[in-house]
Coordinates of C-alpha atoms in Angstrom, one line a residue:
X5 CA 8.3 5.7 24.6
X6 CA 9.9 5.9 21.6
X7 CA 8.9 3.0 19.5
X8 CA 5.1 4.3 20.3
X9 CA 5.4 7.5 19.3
X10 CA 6.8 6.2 16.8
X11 CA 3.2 4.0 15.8
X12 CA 1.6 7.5 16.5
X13 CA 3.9 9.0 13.9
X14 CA 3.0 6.4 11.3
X15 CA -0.2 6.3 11.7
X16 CA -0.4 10.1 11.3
X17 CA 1.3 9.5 7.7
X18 CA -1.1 7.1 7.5
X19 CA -4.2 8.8 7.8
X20 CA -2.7 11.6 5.5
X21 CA -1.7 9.4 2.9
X22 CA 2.0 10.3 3.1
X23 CA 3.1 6.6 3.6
X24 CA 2.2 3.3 1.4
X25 CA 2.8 0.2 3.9
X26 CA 2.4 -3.4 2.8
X27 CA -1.1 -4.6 4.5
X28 CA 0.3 -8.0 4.9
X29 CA 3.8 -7.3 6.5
X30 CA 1.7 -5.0 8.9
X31 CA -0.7 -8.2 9.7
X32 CA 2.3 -10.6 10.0
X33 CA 4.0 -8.0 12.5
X34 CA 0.9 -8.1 14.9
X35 CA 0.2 -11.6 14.7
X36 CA 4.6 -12.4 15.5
X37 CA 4.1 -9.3 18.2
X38 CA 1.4 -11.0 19.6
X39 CA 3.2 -14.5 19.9
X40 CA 6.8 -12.9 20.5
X41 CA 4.9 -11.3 23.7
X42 CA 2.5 -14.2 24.9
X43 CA 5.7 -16.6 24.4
X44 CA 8.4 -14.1 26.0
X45 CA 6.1 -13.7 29.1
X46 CA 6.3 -17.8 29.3
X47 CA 9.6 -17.7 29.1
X48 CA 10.2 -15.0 31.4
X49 CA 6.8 -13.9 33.8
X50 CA 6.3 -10.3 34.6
X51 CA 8.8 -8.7 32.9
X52 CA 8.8 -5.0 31.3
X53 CA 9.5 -6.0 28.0
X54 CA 6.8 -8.5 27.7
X55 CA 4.0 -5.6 28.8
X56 CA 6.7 -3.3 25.8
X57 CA 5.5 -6.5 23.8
X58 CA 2.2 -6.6 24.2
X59 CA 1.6 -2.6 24.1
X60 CA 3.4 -2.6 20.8
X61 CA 1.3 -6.1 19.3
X62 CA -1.9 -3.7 19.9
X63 CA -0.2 -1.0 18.3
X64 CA 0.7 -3.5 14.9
X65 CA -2.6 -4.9 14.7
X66 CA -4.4 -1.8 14.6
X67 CA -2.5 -0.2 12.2
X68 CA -2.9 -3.2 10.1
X69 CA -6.8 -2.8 10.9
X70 CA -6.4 0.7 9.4
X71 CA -5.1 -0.9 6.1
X72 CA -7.3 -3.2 6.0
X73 CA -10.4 -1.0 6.0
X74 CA -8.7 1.5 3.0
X75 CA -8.8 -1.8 1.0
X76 CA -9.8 -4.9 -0.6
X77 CA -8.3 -8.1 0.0
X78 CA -5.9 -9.7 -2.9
X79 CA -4.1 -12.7 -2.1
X80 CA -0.9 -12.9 -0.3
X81 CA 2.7 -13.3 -2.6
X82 CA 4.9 -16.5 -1.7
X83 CA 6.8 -14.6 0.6
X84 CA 3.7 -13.2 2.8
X85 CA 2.1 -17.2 2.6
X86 CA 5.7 -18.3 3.8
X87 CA 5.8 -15.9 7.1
X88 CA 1.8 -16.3 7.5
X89 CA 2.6 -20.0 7.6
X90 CA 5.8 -19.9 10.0
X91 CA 3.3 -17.7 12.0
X92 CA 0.8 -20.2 12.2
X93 CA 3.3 -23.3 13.0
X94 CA 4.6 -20.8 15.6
X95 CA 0.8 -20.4 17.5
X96 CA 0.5 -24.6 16.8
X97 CA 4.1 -25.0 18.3
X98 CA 3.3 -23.1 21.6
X99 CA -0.8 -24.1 22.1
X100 CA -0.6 -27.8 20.9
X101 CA 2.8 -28.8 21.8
X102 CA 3.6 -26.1 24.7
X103 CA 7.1 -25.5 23.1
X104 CA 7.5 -21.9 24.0
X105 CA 10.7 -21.7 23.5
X106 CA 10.8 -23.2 19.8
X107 CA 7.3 -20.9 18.8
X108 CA 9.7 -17.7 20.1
X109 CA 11.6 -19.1 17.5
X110 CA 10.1 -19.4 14.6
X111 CA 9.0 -16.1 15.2
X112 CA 12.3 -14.4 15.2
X113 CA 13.2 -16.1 12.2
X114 CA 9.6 -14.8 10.4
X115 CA 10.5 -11.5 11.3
X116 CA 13.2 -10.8 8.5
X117 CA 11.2 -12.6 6.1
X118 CA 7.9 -10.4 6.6
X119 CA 10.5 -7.2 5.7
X120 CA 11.1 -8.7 2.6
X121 CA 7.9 -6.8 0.9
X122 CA 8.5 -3.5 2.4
X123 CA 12.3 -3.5 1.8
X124 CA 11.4 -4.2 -1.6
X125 CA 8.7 -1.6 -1.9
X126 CA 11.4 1.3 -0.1
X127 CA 14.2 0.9 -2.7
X128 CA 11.5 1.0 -5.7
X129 CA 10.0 4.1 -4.4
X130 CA 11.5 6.0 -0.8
X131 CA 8.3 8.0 -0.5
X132 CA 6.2 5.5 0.0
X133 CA 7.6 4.7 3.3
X134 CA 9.3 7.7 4.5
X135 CA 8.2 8.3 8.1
X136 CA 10.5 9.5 11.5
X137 CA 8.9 6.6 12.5
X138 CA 11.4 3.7 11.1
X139 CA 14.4 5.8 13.1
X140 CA 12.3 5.8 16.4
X141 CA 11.5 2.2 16.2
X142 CA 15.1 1.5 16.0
X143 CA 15.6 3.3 18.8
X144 CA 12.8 2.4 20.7
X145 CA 14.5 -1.2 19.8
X146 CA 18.6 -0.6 21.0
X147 CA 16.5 1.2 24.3
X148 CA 14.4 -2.5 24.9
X149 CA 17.5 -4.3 23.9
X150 CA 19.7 -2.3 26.6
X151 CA 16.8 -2.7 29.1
X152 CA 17.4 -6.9 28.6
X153 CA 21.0 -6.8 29.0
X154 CA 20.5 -5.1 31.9
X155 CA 18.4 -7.9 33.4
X156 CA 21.1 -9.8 33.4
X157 CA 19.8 -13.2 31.8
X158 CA 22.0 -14.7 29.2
X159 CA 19.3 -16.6 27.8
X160 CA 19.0 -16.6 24.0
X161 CA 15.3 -15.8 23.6
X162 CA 16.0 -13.0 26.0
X163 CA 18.0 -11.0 23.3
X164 CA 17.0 -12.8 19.9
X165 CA 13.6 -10.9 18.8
X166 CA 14.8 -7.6 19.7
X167 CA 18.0 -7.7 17.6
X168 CA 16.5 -9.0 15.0
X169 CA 14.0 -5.9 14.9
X170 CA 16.6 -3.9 15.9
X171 CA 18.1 -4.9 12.5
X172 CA 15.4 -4.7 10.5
X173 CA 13.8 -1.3 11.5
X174 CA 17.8 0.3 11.2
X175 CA 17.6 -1.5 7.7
X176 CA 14.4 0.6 6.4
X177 CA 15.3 3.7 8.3
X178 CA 18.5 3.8 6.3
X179 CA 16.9 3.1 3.1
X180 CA 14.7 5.7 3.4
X181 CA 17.4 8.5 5.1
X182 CA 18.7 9.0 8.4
X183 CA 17.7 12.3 7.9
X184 CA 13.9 11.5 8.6
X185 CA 14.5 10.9 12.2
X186 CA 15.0 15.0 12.1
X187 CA 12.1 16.5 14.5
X188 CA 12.5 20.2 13.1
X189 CA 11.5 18.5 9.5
X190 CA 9.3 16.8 11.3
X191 CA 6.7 18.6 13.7
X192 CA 6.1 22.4 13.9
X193 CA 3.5 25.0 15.0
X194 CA 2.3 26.8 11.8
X195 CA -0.7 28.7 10.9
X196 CA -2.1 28.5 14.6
X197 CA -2.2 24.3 14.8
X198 CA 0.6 21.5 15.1
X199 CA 1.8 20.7 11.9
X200 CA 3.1 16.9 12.0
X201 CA 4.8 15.3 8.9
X202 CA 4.7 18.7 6.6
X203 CA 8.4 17.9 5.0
X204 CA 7.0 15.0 3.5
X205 CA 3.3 15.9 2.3
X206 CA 2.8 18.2 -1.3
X207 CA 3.1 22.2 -0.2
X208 CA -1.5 21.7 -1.2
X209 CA -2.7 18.2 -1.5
X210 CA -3.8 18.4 -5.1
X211 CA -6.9 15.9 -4.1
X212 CA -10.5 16.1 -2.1
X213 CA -12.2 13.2 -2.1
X214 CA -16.4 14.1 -2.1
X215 CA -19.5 12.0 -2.8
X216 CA -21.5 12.4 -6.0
X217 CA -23.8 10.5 -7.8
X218 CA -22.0 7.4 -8.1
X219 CA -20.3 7.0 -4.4
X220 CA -16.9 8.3 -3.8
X221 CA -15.2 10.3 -6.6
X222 CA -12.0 12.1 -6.5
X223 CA -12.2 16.1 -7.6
X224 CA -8.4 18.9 -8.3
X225 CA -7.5 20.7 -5.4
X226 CA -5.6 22.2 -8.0
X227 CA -5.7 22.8 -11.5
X228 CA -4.1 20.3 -14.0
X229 CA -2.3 21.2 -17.5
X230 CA -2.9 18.9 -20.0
X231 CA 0.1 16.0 -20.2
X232 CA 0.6 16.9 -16.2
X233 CA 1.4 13.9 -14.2
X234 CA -1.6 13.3 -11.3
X235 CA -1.2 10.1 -9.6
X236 CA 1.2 6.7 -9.9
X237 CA -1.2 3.7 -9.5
X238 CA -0.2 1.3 -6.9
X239 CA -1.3 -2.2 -5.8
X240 CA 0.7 -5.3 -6.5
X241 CA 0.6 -7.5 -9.5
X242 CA -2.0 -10.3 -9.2
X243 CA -2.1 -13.4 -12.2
X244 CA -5.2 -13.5 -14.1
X245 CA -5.7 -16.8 -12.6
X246 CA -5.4 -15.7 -9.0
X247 CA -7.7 -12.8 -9.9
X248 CA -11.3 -12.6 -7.5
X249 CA -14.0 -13.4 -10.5
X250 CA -16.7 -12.7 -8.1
X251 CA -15.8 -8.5 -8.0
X252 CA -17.8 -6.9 -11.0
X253 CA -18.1 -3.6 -11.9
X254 CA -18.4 -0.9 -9.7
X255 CA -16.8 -3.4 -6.9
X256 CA -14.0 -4.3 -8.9
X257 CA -10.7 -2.2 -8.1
X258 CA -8.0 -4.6 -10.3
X259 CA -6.5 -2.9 -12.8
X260 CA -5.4 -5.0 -16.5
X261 CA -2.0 -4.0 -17.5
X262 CA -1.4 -7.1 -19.6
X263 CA -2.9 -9.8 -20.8
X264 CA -2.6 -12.3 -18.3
X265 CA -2.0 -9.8 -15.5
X266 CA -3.7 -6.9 -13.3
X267 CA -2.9 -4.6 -10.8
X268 CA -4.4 -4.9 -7.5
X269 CA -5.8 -2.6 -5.0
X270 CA -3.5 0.1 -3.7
X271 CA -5.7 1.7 -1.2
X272 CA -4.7 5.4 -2.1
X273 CA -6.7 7.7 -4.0
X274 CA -5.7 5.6 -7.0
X275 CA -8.4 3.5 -5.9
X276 CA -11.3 5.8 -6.5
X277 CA -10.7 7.6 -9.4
X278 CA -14.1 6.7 -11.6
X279 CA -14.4 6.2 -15.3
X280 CA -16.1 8.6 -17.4
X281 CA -17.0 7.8 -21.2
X282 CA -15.2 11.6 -21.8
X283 CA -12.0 11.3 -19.6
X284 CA -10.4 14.3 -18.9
X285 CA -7.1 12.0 -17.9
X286 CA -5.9 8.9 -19.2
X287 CA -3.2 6.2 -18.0
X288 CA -0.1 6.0 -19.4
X289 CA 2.2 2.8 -19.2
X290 CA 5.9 2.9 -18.6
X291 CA 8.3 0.1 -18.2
X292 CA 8.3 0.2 -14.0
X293 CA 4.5 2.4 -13.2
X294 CA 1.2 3.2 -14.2
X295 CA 0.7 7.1 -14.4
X296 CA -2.5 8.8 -14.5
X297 CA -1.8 11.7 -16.6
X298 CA -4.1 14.7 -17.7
X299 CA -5.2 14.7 -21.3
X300 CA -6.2 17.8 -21.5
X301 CA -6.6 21.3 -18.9
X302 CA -8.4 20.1 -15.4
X303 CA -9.9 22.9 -13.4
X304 CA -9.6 22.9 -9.9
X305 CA -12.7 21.1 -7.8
X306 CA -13.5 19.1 -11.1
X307 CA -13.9 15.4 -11.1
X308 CA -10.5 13.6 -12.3
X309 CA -12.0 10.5 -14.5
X310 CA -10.5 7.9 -16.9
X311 CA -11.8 5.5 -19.6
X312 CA -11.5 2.2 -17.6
X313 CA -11.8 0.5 -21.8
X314 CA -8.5 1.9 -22.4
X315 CA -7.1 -1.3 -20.3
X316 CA -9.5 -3.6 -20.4
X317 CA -8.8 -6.9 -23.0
X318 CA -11.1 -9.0 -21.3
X319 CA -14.4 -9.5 -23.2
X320 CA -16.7 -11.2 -20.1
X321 CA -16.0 -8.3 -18.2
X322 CA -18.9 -5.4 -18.1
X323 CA -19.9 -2.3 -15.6
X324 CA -23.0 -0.5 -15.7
X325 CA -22.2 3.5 -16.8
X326 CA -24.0 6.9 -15.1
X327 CA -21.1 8.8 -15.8
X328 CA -23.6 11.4 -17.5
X329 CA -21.4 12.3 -20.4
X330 CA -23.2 13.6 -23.2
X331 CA -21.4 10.6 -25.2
X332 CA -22.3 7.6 -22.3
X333 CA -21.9 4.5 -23.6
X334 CA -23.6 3.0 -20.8
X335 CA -22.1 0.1 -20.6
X336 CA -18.4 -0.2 -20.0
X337 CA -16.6 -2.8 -22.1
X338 CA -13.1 -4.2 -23.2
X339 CA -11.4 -1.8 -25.8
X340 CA -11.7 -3.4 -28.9
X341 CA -15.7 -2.9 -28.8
X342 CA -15.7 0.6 -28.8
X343 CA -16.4 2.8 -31.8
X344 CA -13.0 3.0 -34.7
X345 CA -13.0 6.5 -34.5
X346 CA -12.9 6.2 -30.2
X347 CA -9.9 4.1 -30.3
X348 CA -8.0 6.4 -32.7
X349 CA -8.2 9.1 -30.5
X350 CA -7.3 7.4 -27.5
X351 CA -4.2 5.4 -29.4
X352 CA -3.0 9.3 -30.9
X353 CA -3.1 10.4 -27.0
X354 CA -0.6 7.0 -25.9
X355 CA -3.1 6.5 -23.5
X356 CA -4.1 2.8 -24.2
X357 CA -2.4 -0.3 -22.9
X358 CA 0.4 -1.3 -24.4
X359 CA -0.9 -5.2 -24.5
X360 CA -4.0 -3.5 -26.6
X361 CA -1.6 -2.2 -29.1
X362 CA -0.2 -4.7 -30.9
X363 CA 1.8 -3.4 -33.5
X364 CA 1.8 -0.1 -35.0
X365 CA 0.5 -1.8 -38.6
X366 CA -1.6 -3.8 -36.9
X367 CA -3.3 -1.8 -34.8
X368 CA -4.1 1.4 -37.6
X369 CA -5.8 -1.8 -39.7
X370 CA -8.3 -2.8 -37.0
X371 CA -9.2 0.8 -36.2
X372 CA -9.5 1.8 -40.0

């Protein structure tokens, strides 16, 4: 009961945007669920923990459906081909060659690997997966490793997947704090409704996303000062040579952050801010994020937009523009085609790419 309230937990933060899981560990933990349950039950019929198994493979791939849905596909690191490919060897390994035993496996050992992105994505930034979730799983985890002791087989396979999750979910629950696992910081009846997750989510969430003339577009909840941090855009780096040439313009979700790299999809409001030929925010580059940053006063229910030029070096690349400033370009292109005067202002703000800045000297002659 515990590890699935814990996947109700999770994808409660989910749905509210309080967590930012890695779409391919999620897929990788359905797909090894999957086979962890399909092989266990070969190794040992009609047993609880296989049903455990399967109820919780159901519970992986959906959530991984949900991620899926919030965003576009980019293709998967070394480390996510690696356990996709142990994962597929595993499904050969038990279909083709019926070596149950050997496809349980593989599969334990993919487990630790396919932690490896959201390990890394906890210690860069605690937030992003700070859920009661991690400390139920764990528990949910010594309960099902208990229950196969119990059983009193001394089988390997018997105990082998479950440590090993055991380990991992412990791992992530203490990275994030043991503290999370705390139900009074966690649930509570306020304002006349259940409240689930509060301790973790802004006292107002300072964004409503609405439709308007050119799809989705995110408007302030709350007023912004100028130089007021709004959002940190996600999404992992992608090489300009692995980048999807076929998404153009108001498909495209990469961001440029250098010259021979972009930023993928995140799937958070990041995602949907739109450009607008005069921005009231602008992106600002540090040496570990990407900040979205008010550039001058935002009002609350106004529409939070960007210059999407400010990052873009890439000359083939072009979008349409209806942002209906009185100033529209109407086409958006890379920086160094917009007007001298336009790319004064936006260097004097720091709110151009660094890779577009060159030096100092250099970059005050071409704009001159």
């Amino acid at each position: 009961m515990a590890s699935f309230a814990g996947y109700a937990i999770y994808l409660a933060g989910l749905r509210q945007r309080l967590v930012e899981p890695n779409r391919a560990s999620w897929l990788i933990w359905g797909t090894s669920t999957t086979i962890e349950a399909v092989t266990y039950a070969a190794l040992n019929p009609r047993t609880p923990q296989s049903y455990v198994f399967l109820l919780s493979a159901a519970a992986c791939l959906g959530i991984a459906l949900a991620l899926w849905r919030r965003s576009r596909w980019s293709a998967p690191d070394a480390v996510e081909s690696l356990c996709m490919g142990a994962s597929l060897a595993a499904i050969v390994l038990w279909l083709v060659f019926r070596e149950a035993f050997w496809a349980h496996m593989l599969v334990v050992a993919v487990v630790p690997v396919s932690f490896w992105p959201t390990w890394r994505s906890a210690i860069a930034d605690r937030a992003r997966e700070r859920s009661p979730a991690w400390g139920l799983w764990t528990i949910g985890d010594l309960a099902t490793l208990l229950l196969a002791t119990r059983s009193g087989s001394q089988d390997v396979g018997e105990y082998a997947y479950v440590f090993v999750e055991l380990v991992c979910h412990a791992s992530v629950w203490f990275i994030i704090g043991l503290a999370t696992i705390n139900p009074l910081r966690s649930f509570g009846w306020r304002d006349g409704r259940l409240r689930v997750l509060d301790a973790y989510a802004p006292a107002v969430n300072p964004f409503r996303v609405a439709e308007n003339h050119l799809g989705k577009a995110v408007y302030a909840a709350q007023g912004f000062v100028a130089g007021e941090r709004i959002v940190r855009f996600g999404g992992r780096r992608v090489s300009a040579k692995r980048l999807p040439r076929r998404l153009l313009g108001e498909r495209d979700r990469y961001l440029q952050v250098a010259h021979d790299a972009y930023l993928g999809p995140s799937g958070g409001i990041d995602d949907l801010v739109n450009h607008s030929c005069a921005p009231n925010a602008g992106l600002r580059f540090a040496a570990d994020e990407v900040v979205l940053i008010a550039i001058r006063d935002i009002a609350q229910n106004e529409e939070i937009t960007w210059d999407y030029s400010t990052t873009l070096a890439d000359d083939s690349w072009t979008m349409g523009c209806r942002c209906g400033a009185p100033a529209c370009r109407g086409v958006v292109r890379a920086f160094a085609t917009l007007p001298p005067e336009r790319q004064r202002w936006y260097l004097a703000r720091n709110i151009v790419a660094p890779y577009l800045r060159g030096s100092d000297q250099a970059t005050a002659e071409r704009v001159a």
